[in-house]
């Protein structure tokens, strides 16, 4: 669709008629970003206060939780009360899902959502319509920072199978067409697929490319090695994993445009995003309350890394208050030269997901493995280790509620992607060792970097 038509006619018409609230939210977000920092923080605190009262009044889980630590309704007006509220874990959400849903449905219809569980445990939760509208709006705002306008053509090189599946059905196709959006699977990265991707990109002419650093780097290296270009792309967003400087460099060389960092997740949408100045990631504090805590759970000073804990200020349908997202980050104590009042996050640690490489050229990242081993019961947790190109070892913890682990089924699925002769060695273990930041690394690759053209 013509981007101009989409931006000025179809988008406003659709959202005004259906009353999604995206336009109103976008107007507010565009205004609030330029307020002085103290003003933005004051707005955030007020929104947090209202959310806490809402949770106390309407959500059984939080009423109990607050009472459990002797918090009364009147105490919620004191901003410092937040530090007395216990942190919320994925496990608790999965165990208390029903009692975490508000009784009055003030936020509108609830939409089921889930994470693939790249940090160990899958999470099933609900997002209300108002919150979805605000997420949509904040994405539009954040992308405007990097010169991408609403309606501009976008492409994702993405591996979340649920996103890809959703976009393949009729509704998904219509959605993509209406939004000038295509998605390319980051599981298929053989030289042949990469060449096809470049051709598709040059046909579709996207302005923005969104990807994980791993697949992005693969594509960029392939383009540089083969002298290929995609001139339409003016900005790249790297998300979900750590972007190393060498990856940024090769990607910028291949596409001749800047790579911007985004920190987001399925639970909250965009949490923080780099602006055109790239001096840190602006935290969307008008949508989330983000804390960084030390090992004793006290707030970290700017410059000191700690655990990230997030409260969603919009999702009244199923409030997430002080959620342990499983990442570590550091606050910046300075203003960005763009002039926006939104505070800065220096960086995110601990989101590295390695890939498994197969002789047929496929590269399979963390989500492929987490989704595969969740597709049938039997495996509690796992770790894939690749020493060489011939195969992998899969360490796994047996879920004893299931008698037989369907290892042959998993093997067949893996060989379907990696080739019939790919060696798959399953080893049952008592537990999987965690990283220093407490995360399970699902994929550990010990391969050296391989030039794609020598395969
Ligand atoms: Zn800025």
Short mmCIF file of C-alpha atoms and ligand atoms in Angstrom, two decimals:
data_model
loop_
_atom_site.label_atom_id
_atom_site.label_comp_id
_atom_site.label_asym_id
_atom_site.label_seq_id
_atom_site.Cartn_x
_atom_site.Cartn_y
_atom_site.Cartn_z
CA UNK A 1 0.00 0.00 0.00
CA UNK A 2 1.12 3.55 -0.65
CA UNK A 3 2.76 4.78 2.59
CA UNK A 4 1.25 8.27 2.26
CA UNK A 5 -2.25 6.85 1.88
CA UNK A 6 -1.70 4.52 4.79
CA UNK A 7 -0.34 7.28 7.05
CA UNK A 8 -2.92 9.97 6.28
CA UNK A 9 -6.08 8.07 5.35
CA UNK A 10 -6.24 4.37 6.18
CA UNK A 11 -4.57 4.45 9.60
CA UNK A 12 -6.55 7.40 11.08
CA UNK A 13 -9.78 6.13 9.52
CA UNK A 14 -9.35 2.60 10.86
CA UNK A 15 -8.37 3.62 14.38
CA UNK A 16 -11.00 6.35 14.67
CA UNK A 17 -13.81 4.08 13.49
CA UNK A 18 -12.82 1.11 15.62
CA UNK A 19 -11.93 3.29 18.61
CA UNK A 20 -8.69 1.49 19.47
CA UNK A 21 -7.28 4.48 21.33
CA UNK A 22 -3.95 4.33 19.46
CA UNK A 23 -4.24 7.86 18.07
CA UNK A 24 -5.05 9.48 21.40
CA UNK A 25 -2.25 7.59 23.11
CA UNK A 26 0.22 8.53 20.37
CA UNK A 27 -0.65 12.23 20.76
CA UNK A 28 0.00 12.04 24.49
CA UNK A 29 3.27 10.16 24.04
CA UNK A 30 4.54 12.60 21.44
CA UNK A 31 3.81 15.50 23.76
CA UNK A 32 5.17 14.01 26.97
CA UNK A 33 8.57 13.05 25.53
CA UNK A 34 9.59 16.72 25.32
CA UNK A 35 8.60 17.62 28.89
CA UNK A 36 11.40 18.22 31.41
CA UNK A 37 12.46 15.01 33.10
CA UNK A 38 10.94 15.94 36.50
CA UNK A 39 7.57 16.53 34.84
CA UNK A 40 7.67 13.16 33.05
CA UNK A 41 8.65 11.40 36.28
CA UNK A 42 5.78 13.15 38.11
CA UNK A 43 3.32 11.91 35.49
CA UNK A 44 4.80 8.42 35.80
CA UNK A 45 4.48 8.41 39.61
CA UNK A 46 0.86 9.51 39.41
CA UNK A 47 0.09 6.75 36.89
CA UNK A 48 1.83 4.25 39.17
CA UNK A 49 -0.23 5.42 42.16
CA UNK A 50 -3.48 4.99 40.23
CA UNK A 51 -2.41 1.53 39.04
CA UNK A 52 -1.56 0.39 42.57
CA UNK A 53 -4.96 1.52 43.84
CA UNK A 54 -6.63 -0.24 40.93
CA UNK A 55 -4.76 -3.46 41.71
CA UNK A 56 -5.66 -3.21 45.38
CA UNK A 57 -9.35 -2.62 44.66
CA UNK A 58 -9.93 -4.96 41.74
CA UNK A 59 -7.31 -7.72 41.61
CA UNK A 60 -7.53 -10.51 44.19
CA UNK A 61 -3.89 -11.49 43.80
CA UNK A 62 -2.57 -8.01 44.62
CA UNK A 63 -5.01 -7.35 47.42
CA UNK A 64 -3.70 -10.48 49.12
CA UNK A 65 -0.12 -9.62 48.27
CA UNK A 66 -0.36 -6.09 49.64
CA UNK A 67 -2.10 -7.29 52.76
CA UNK A 68 0.59 -9.93 53.20
CA UNK A 69 3.17 -7.16 53.68
CA UNK A 70 0.77 -4.94 55.69
CA UNK A 71 0.16 -2.38 52.96
CA UNK A 72 -3.19 -0.60 53.33
CA UNK A 73 -4.99 1.37 50.61
CA UNK A 74 -3.96 4.70 52.18
CA UNK A 75 -0.27 3.69 52.07
CA UNK A 76 -0.38 3.48 48.28
CA UNK A 77 -0.35 7.30 48.00
CA UNK A 78 3.24 7.35 49.27
CA UNK A 79 5.59 6.84 46.27
CA UNK A 80 8.18 5.05 48.42
CA UNK A 81 5.71 2.22 49.10
CA UNK A 82 6.72 0.55 45.85
CA UNK A 83 9.89 -0.83 47.43
CA UNK A 84 7.79 -2.75 49.99
CA UNK A 85 5.89 -4.66 47.31
CA UNK A 86 7.39 -8.13 46.70
CA UNK A 87 8.91 -8.79 43.28
CA UNK A 88 6.81 -10.79 40.83
CA UNK A 89 8.17 -13.89 39.10
CA UNK A 90 7.11 -15.79 35.98
CA UNK A 91 6.38 -18.81 38.12
CA UNK A 92 3.98 -16.82 40.32
CA UNK A 93 2.17 -15.49 37.28
CA UNK A 94 1.76 -18.96 35.80
CA UNK A 95 0.47 -20.25 39.13
CA UNK A 96 -1.89 -17.33 39.89
CA UNK A 97 -3.06 -16.32 36.44
CA UNK A 98 -6.78 -16.31 37.21
CA UNK A 99 -6.53 -14.28 40.38
CA UNK A 100 -4.29 -11.73 38.63
CA UNK A 101 -7.05 -10.75 36.22
CA UNK A 102 -9.05 -7.71 37.27
CA UNK A 103 -12.71 -8.23 38.04
CA UNK A 104 -14.25 -5.20 36.28
CA UNK A 105 -12.60 -5.46 32.85
CA UNK A 106 -12.03 -1.69 32.85
CA UNK A 107 -9.26 -2.01 30.26
CA UNK A 108 -11.54 -3.74 27.77
CA UNK A 109 -11.29 -7.19 26.24
CA UNK A 110 -8.34 -9.36 27.29
CA UNK A 111 -6.06 -10.79 24.64
CA UNK A 112 -4.09 -13.96 25.45
CA UNK A 113 -0.35 -13.70 25.01
CA UNK A 114 2.68 -15.84 25.78
CA UNK A 115 6.45 -15.86 25.70
CA UNK A 116 8.45 -18.68 24.18
CA UNK A 117 10.49 -18.79 27.37
CA UNK A 118 13.96 -17.91 26.18
CA UNK A 119 14.86 -17.48 29.86
CA UNK A 120 13.70 -20.86 31.02
CA UNK A 121 9.98 -20.90 31.66
CA UNK A 122 7.22 -20.08 29.19
CA UNK A 123 4.76 -17.46 30.41
CA UNK A 124 1.06 -17.25 29.61
CA UNK A 125 -0.69 -13.99 30.35
CA UNK A 126 -3.28 -11.47 29.16
CA UNK A 127 -2.99 -7.94 27.83
CA UNK A 128 -5.97 -5.59 27.75
CA UNK A 129 -6.99 -3.62 24.67
CA UNK A 130 -5.96 -0.27 26.08
CA UNK A 131 -2.49 -1.55 26.81
CA UNK A 132 -2.18 -2.99 23.31
CA UNK A 133 -3.13 0.41 21.87
CA UNK A 134 -0.43 2.12 23.95
CA UNK A 135 2.15 -0.44 22.87
CA UNK A 136 1.32 0.20 19.27
CA UNK A 137 1.56 3.95 19.84
CA UNK A 138 4.92 3.77 21.59
CA UNK A 139 6.38 1.73 18.72
CA UNK A 140 5.27 4.44 16.30
CA UNK A 141 6.82 7.15 18.49
CA UNK A 142 10.09 5.29 18.94
CA UNK A 143 10.46 4.58 15.25
CA UNK A 144 9.79 8.21 14.40
CA UNK A 145 12.91 9.03 16.43
CA UNK A 146 15.01 7.17 13.89
CA UNK A 147 13.34 8.69 10.85
CA UNK A 148 10.79 5.95 10.14
CA UNK A 149 7.32 7.36 9.62
CA UNK A 150 4.02 5.64 10.29
CA UNK A 151 3.11 3.63 7.19
CA UNK A 152 6.68 3.30 5.89
CA UNK A 153 7.53 -0.18 4.64
CA UNK A 154 9.10 -2.42 7.27
CA UNK A 155 10.60 -5.89 7.31
CA UNK A 156 11.46 -8.20 10.21
CA UNK A 157 14.11 -10.88 10.01
CA UNK A 158 12.66 -12.74 12.92
CA UNK A 159 12.62 -16.16 14.50
CA UNK A 160 9.60 -16.23 16.76
CA UNK A 161 7.58 -19.02 15.16
CA UNK A 162 4.35 -17.77 16.69
CA UNK A 163 4.78 -14.39 14.96
CA UNK A 164 5.54 -16.06 11.66
CA UNK A 165 2.59 -18.45 11.91
CA UNK A 166 0.23 -15.63 12.87
CA UNK A 167 1.26 -13.67 9.80
CA UNK A 168 0.78 -16.58 7.40
CA UNK A 169 -2.99 -16.93 7.83
CA UNK A 170 -5.49 -14.81 5.91
CA UNK A 171 -5.91 -12.32 8.71
CA UNK A 172 -2.15 -12.02 9.01
CA UNK A 173 -1.76 -11.41 5.31
CA UNK A 174 -4.36 -8.64 5.40
CA UNK A 175 -2.66 -7.18 8.46
CA UNK A 176 0.72 -7.19 6.70
CA UNK A 177 -0.73 -5.59 3.60
CA UNK A 178 -2.47 -2.88 5.61
CA UNK A 179 0.67 -2.22 7.56
CA UNK A 180 3.26 -2.41 4.80
CA UNK A 181 5.04 -5.15 6.61
CA UNK A 182 6.75 -8.42 5.73
CA UNK A 183 8.53 -10.99 7.86
CA UNK A 184 11.43 -13.25 6.85
CA UNK A 185 12.26 -16.34 8.87
CA UNK A 186 15.60 -16.11 10.63
CA UNK A 187 15.73 -19.93 10.79
CA UNK A 188 16.46 -20.21 7.09
CA UNK A 189 19.84 -18.62 6.54
CA UNK A 190 21.45 -20.78 3.87
CA UNK A 191 23.21 -18.87 1.07
CA UNK A 192 20.24 -19.62 -1.16
CA UNK A 193 17.71 -18.17 1.32
CA UNK A 194 19.90 -15.15 1.94
CA UNK A 195 20.05 -14.42 -1.78
CA UNK A 196 16.28 -14.79 -1.97
CA UNK A 197 15.88 -12.42 0.98
CA UNK A 198 17.99 -9.75 -0.70
CA UNK A 199 15.89 -10.09 -3.86
CA UNK A 200 12.68 -9.85 -1.86
CA UNK A 201 13.94 -6.80 0.00
CA UNK A 202 14.86 -5.06 -3.23
CA UNK A 203 11.42 -5.83 -4.58
CA UNK A 204 9.51 -4.73 -1.45
CA UNK A 205 11.77 -1.71 -0.77
CA UNK A 206 11.45 -1.44 3.02
CA UNK A 207 12.70 1.63 4.89
CA UNK A 208 13.25 -0.23 8.16
CA UNK A 209 14.78 -3.63 8.96
CA UNK A 210 14.19 -5.17 12.40
CA UNK A 211 16.22 -8.20 13.48
CA UNK A 212 18.13 -10.06 16.15
CA UNK A 213 21.86 -9.31 15.94
CA UNK A 214 22.73 -12.90 14.92
CA UNK A 215 20.64 -13.20 11.75
CA UNK A 216 21.26 -9.54 10.94
CA UNK A 217 25.01 -10.17 10.95
CA UNK A 218 24.61 -13.29 8.79
CA UNK A 219 22.68 -11.31 6.20
CA UNK A 220 25.11 -8.39 6.35
CA UNK A 221 28.17 -10.63 5.90
CA UNK A 222 26.54 -12.37 2.98
CA UNK A 223 25.78 -9.04 1.32
CA UNK A 224 29.29 -7.70 1.83
CA UNK A 225 30.92 -10.92 0.57
CA UNK A 226 28.75 -10.95 -2.54
CA UNK A 227 28.64 -7.23 -3.22
CA UNK A 228 24.85 -7.04 -2.75
CA UNK A 229 22.94 -3.95 -1.63
CA UNK A 230 19.48 -2.97 -0.40
CA UNK A 231 19.46 0.81 -0.90
CA UNK A 232 15.91 1.40 0.34
CA UNK A 233 16.77 0.56 3.98
CA UNK A 234 17.47 3.73 5.97
CA UNK A 235 17.45 2.34 9.50
CA UNK A 236 17.99 -0.99 11.27
CA UNK A 237 16.65 -1.92 14.70
CA UNK A 238 18.53 -4.59 16.60
CA UNK A 239 16.54 -6.24 19.35
CA UNK A 240 16.30 -9.08 21.86
CA UNK A 241 20.01 -9.95 22.19
CA UNK A 242 23.28 -8.17 22.84
CA UNK A 243 24.57 -6.37 19.76
CA UNK A 244 28.36 -6.61 19.66
CA UNK A 245 30.38 -3.75 18.09
CA UNK A 246 31.66 -5.97 15.26
CA UNK A 247 28.10 -6.94 14.40
CA UNK A 248 27.04 -3.32 14.33
CA UNK A 249 29.99 -2.41 12.15
CA UNK A 250 29.42 -5.06 9.47
CA UNK A 251 25.66 -4.36 9.42
CA UNK A 252 26.19 -0.64 8.96
CA UNK A 253 28.71 -1.35 6.23
CA UNK A 254 26.37 -3.69 4.37
CA UNK A 255 23.32 -1.45 4.54
CA UNK A 256 25.04 1.97 4.66
CA UNK A 257 22.69 3.09 7.44
CA UNK A 258 22.73 3.25 11.25
CA UNK A 259 21.80 0.34 13.54
CA UNK A 260 19.70 1.35 16.57
CA UNK A 261 19.23 -0.67 19.75
CA UNK A 262 15.84 -1.50 21.11
CA UNK A 263 14.99 -3.18 24.40
CA UNK A 264 11.60 -4.80 24.37
CA UNK A 265 9.76 -7.98 25.18
CA UNK A 266 6.46 -9.66 24.63
CA UNK A 267 5.24 -8.89 28.15
CA UNK A 268 5.53 -5.10 27.75
CA UNK A 269 6.33 -4.19 24.15
CA UNK A 270 9.03 -1.55 23.65
CA UNK A 271 10.65 -0.69 26.98
CA UNK A 272 13.54 1.47 25.77
CA UNK A 273 14.83 2.62 22.41
CA UNK A 274 17.72 4.60 20.98
CA UNK A 275 16.91 7.92 19.34
CA UNK A 276 18.68 9.51 16.39
CA UNK A 277 21.63 10.50 18.63
CA UNK A 278 22.30 6.97 19.94
CA UNK A 279 23.56 8.14 23.33
CA UNK A 280 21.75 5.41 25.25
CA UNK A 281 18.28 3.90 25.16
CA UNK A 282 15.46 6.27 26.15
CA UNK A 283 13.22 4.47 28.63
CA UNK A 284 9.53 4.80 27.79
CA UNK A 285 8.81 5.91 31.35
CA UNK A 286 5.42 7.24 30.31
CA UNK A 287 4.42 3.57 29.76
CA UNK A 288 6.53 1.59 32.22
CA UNK A 289 8.03 2.03 35.66
CA UNK A 290 11.53 0.55 35.41
CA UNK A 291 13.72 -0.15 38.43
CA UNK A 292 17.29 -1.41 38.56
CA UNK A 293 18.05 -3.27 41.78
CA UNK A 294 21.22 -4.59 43.40
CA UNK A 295 21.61 -8.02 45.01
CA UNK A 296 19.98 -6.73 48.21
CA UNK A 297 17.10 -5.43 46.08
CA UNK A 298 17.96 -1.77 46.73
CA UNK A 299 17.87 0.69 43.80
CA UNK A 300 21.23 0.90 41.97
CA UNK A 301 22.90 4.22 41.45
CA UNK A 302 23.24 5.27 37.79
CA UNK A 303 26.34 3.65 36.31
CA UNK A 304 26.01 0.51 38.43
CA UNK A 305 24.49 -2.54 36.73
CA UNK A 306 21.66 -4.43 38.39
CA UNK A 307 18.56 -6.50 37.87
CA UNK A 308 15.80 -4.91 35.81
CA UNK A 309 12.32 -4.94 37.37
CA UNK A 310 9.33 -3.59 35.46
CA UNK A 311 5.81 -2.40 36.20
CA UNK A 312 3.47 -1.95 33.22
CA UNK A 313 1.49 1.27 33.74
CA UNK A 314 -1.16 0.44 31.12
CA UNK A 315 -2.19 -3.19 31.51
CA UNK A 316 -5.05 -2.90 33.98
CA UNK A 317 -6.57 -6.16 32.77
CA UNK A 318 -3.75 -8.21 34.28
CA UNK A 319 -1.36 -5.92 36.12
CA UNK A 320 2.35 -6.73 36.17
CA UNK A 321 3.76 -4.99 39.23
CA UNK A 322 7.52 -5.27 39.88
CA UNK A 323 8.08 -8.08 37.39
CA UNK A 324 11.49 -9.76 37.29
CA UNK A 325 12.11 -9.80 33.58
CA UNK A 326 15.43 -11.64 33.88
CA UNK A 327 17.73 -9.00 32.37
CA UNK A 328 20.39 -6.77 33.83
CA UNK A 329 20.94 -3.17 32.87
CA UNK A 330 22.50 0.14 33.88
CA UNK A 331 20.99 3.61 34.14
CA UNK A 332 22.69 6.66 32.66
CA UNK A 333 22.64 9.79 34.72
CA UNK A 334 22.70 12.30 31.92
CA UNK A 335 20.46 13.92 29.37
CA UNK A 336 20.51 13.03 25.69
CA UNK A 337 21.43 15.80 23.27
CA UNK A 338 18.12 15.28 21.43
CA UNK A 339 16.43 17.19 24.27
CA UNK A 340 13.83 14.55 25.14
CA UNK A 341 13.17 14.27 28.85
CA UNK A 342 12.94 10.48 28.88
CA UNK A 343 15.76 9.03 31.02
CA UNK A 344 18.45 6.83 29.48
CA UNK A 345 19.43 3.22 29.90
CA UNK A 346 23.08 2.58 29.16
CA UNK A 347 22.71 -0.98 27.99
CA UNK A 348 21.31 -4.43 28.57
CA UNK A 349 23.28 -7.48 29.58
CA UNK A 350 22.53 -11.11 29.51
CA UNK A 351 20.37 -11.50 26.46
CA UNK A 352 22.84 -13.40 24.35
CA UNK A 353 21.41 -16.32 22.48
CA UNK A 354 23.85 -18.41 20.46
CA UNK A 355 22.88 -20.30 17.31
CA UNK A 356 23.40 -23.87 16.10
CA UNK A 357 24.82 -24.14 12.61
CA UNK A 358 24.12 -27.00 10.26
CA UNK A 359 26.17 -28.12 7.24
CA UNK A 360 23.19 -27.22 5.01
CA UNK A 361 23.62 -23.58 5.98
CA UNK A 362 20.75 -23.26 8.46
CA UNK A 363 21.37 -21.39 11.71
CA UNK A 364 18.94 -22.10 14.53
CA UNK A 365 18.71 -19.66 17.42
CA UNK A 366 17.30 -19.95 20.93
CA UNK A 367 13.61 -19.65 20.13
CA UNK A 368 13.71 -22.57 17.68
CA UNK A 369 14.98 -24.83 20.46
CA UNK A 370 12.70 -23.55 23.20
CA UNK A 371 9.65 -23.98 20.98
CA UNK A 372 10.75 -27.41 19.78
CA UNK A 373 11.29 -28.86 23.25
CA UNK A 374 8.00 -27.39 24.42
CA UNK A 375 6.05 -28.79 21.49
CA UNK A 376 5.73 -32.15 23.33
CA UNK A 377 5.94 -32.78 27.08
CA UNK A 378 8.88 -34.68 28.58
CA UNK A 379 11.71 -32.18 28.82
CA UNK A 380 11.80 -29.79 31.74
CA UNK A 381 14.78 -27.76 30.64
CA UNK A 382 17.68 -28.24 28.28
CA UNK A 383 20.93 -26.98 26.85
CA UNK A 384 22.18 -27.51 23.31
CA UNK A 385 25.95 -27.59 22.89
CA UNK A 386 27.64 -27.52 19.52
CA UNK A 387 31.33 -28.46 19.36
CA UNK A 388 31.61 -28.93 15.59
CA UNK A 389 29.55 -28.83 12.40
CA UNK A 390 28.75 -32.54 12.50
CA UNK A 391 26.19 -32.33 15.27
CA UNK A 392 25.09 -31.29 18.73
CA UNK A 393 24.75 -32.62 22.26
CA UNK A 394 21.46 -31.93 24.01
CA UNK A 395 21.61 -31.99 27.80
CA UNK A 396 18.12 -32.28 29.24
CA UNK A 397 16.32 -32.60 32.55
CA UNK A 398 13.55 -35.20 32.41
CA UNK A 399 10.08 -33.96 33.36
CA UNK A 400 9.10 -36.89 35.57
CA UNK A 401 5.37 -36.23 35.23
CA UNK A 402 5.79 -37.76 31.77
CA UNK A 403 7.08 -41.34 31.50
CA UNK A 404 8.77 -41.36 28.12
CA UNK A 405 10.64 -38.46 26.58
CA UNK A 406 9.87 -38.34 22.83
CA UNK A 407 13.55 -38.20 21.86
CA UNK A 408 13.03 -39.80 18.44
CA UNK A 409 10.43 -37.19 17.60
CA UNK A 410 12.77 -34.34 18.57
CA UNK A 411 15.65 -35.94 16.66
CA UNK A 412 13.53 -36.16 13.54
CA UNK A 413 12.52 -32.51 13.82
CA UNK A 414 16.13 -31.40 14.29
CA UNK A 415 17.32 -33.47 11.34
CA UNK A 416 14.49 -32.00 9.28
CA UNK A 417 16.19 -28.63 9.73
CA UNK A 418 19.84 -29.64 9.95
CA UNK A 419 20.07 -32.57 7.52
CA UNK A 420 19.69 -36.36 7.81
CA UNK A 421 23.28 -37.00 8.88
CA UNK A 422 23.34 -34.36 11.59
CA UNK A 423 24.40 -36.01 14.84
CA UNK A 424 22.06 -35.47 17.80
CA UNK A 425 23.27 -36.85 21.10
CA UNK A 426 20.75 -36.63 23.99
CA UNK A 427 22.16 -36.80 27.52
CA UNK A 428 19.92 -36.83 30.57
CA UNK A 429 21.25 -34.70 33.44
CA UNK A 430 20.01 -33.74 36.93
CA UNK A 431 20.25 -30.02 36.28
CA UNK A 432 21.54 -27.44 33.83
CA UNK A 433 24.16 -25.04 35.06
CA UNK A 434 23.03 -21.41 35.10
CA UNK A 435 25.09 -18.41 33.97
CA UNK A 436 26.45 -15.94 36.52
CA UNK A 437 23.43 -13.70 35.96
CA UNK A 438 21.17 -16.64 36.79
CA UNK A 439 20.00 -17.39 33.26
CA UNK A 440 19.96 -20.69 31.45
CA UNK A 441 21.92 -20.54 28.24
CA UNK A 442 19.90 -22.69 25.88
CA UNK A 443 22.43 -22.77 23.11
CA UNK A 444 26.18 -22.78 23.52
CA UNK A 445 28.14 -22.68 20.30
CA UNK A 446 31.84 -23.48 20.38
CA UNK A 447 32.24 -23.08 16.63
CA UNK A 448 34.58 -20.51 15.28
CA UNK A 449 33.12 -17.96 12.94
CA UNK A 450 32.77 -19.54 9.51
CA UNK A 451 32.69 -17.74 6.24
CA UNK A 452 29.46 -18.66 4.54
CA UNK A 453 30.95 -18.81 1.07
CA UNK A 454 33.36 -21.60 1.98
CA UNK A 455 30.52 -24.00 2.79
ZN1 LIG B 1 17.83 11.17 22.59
#
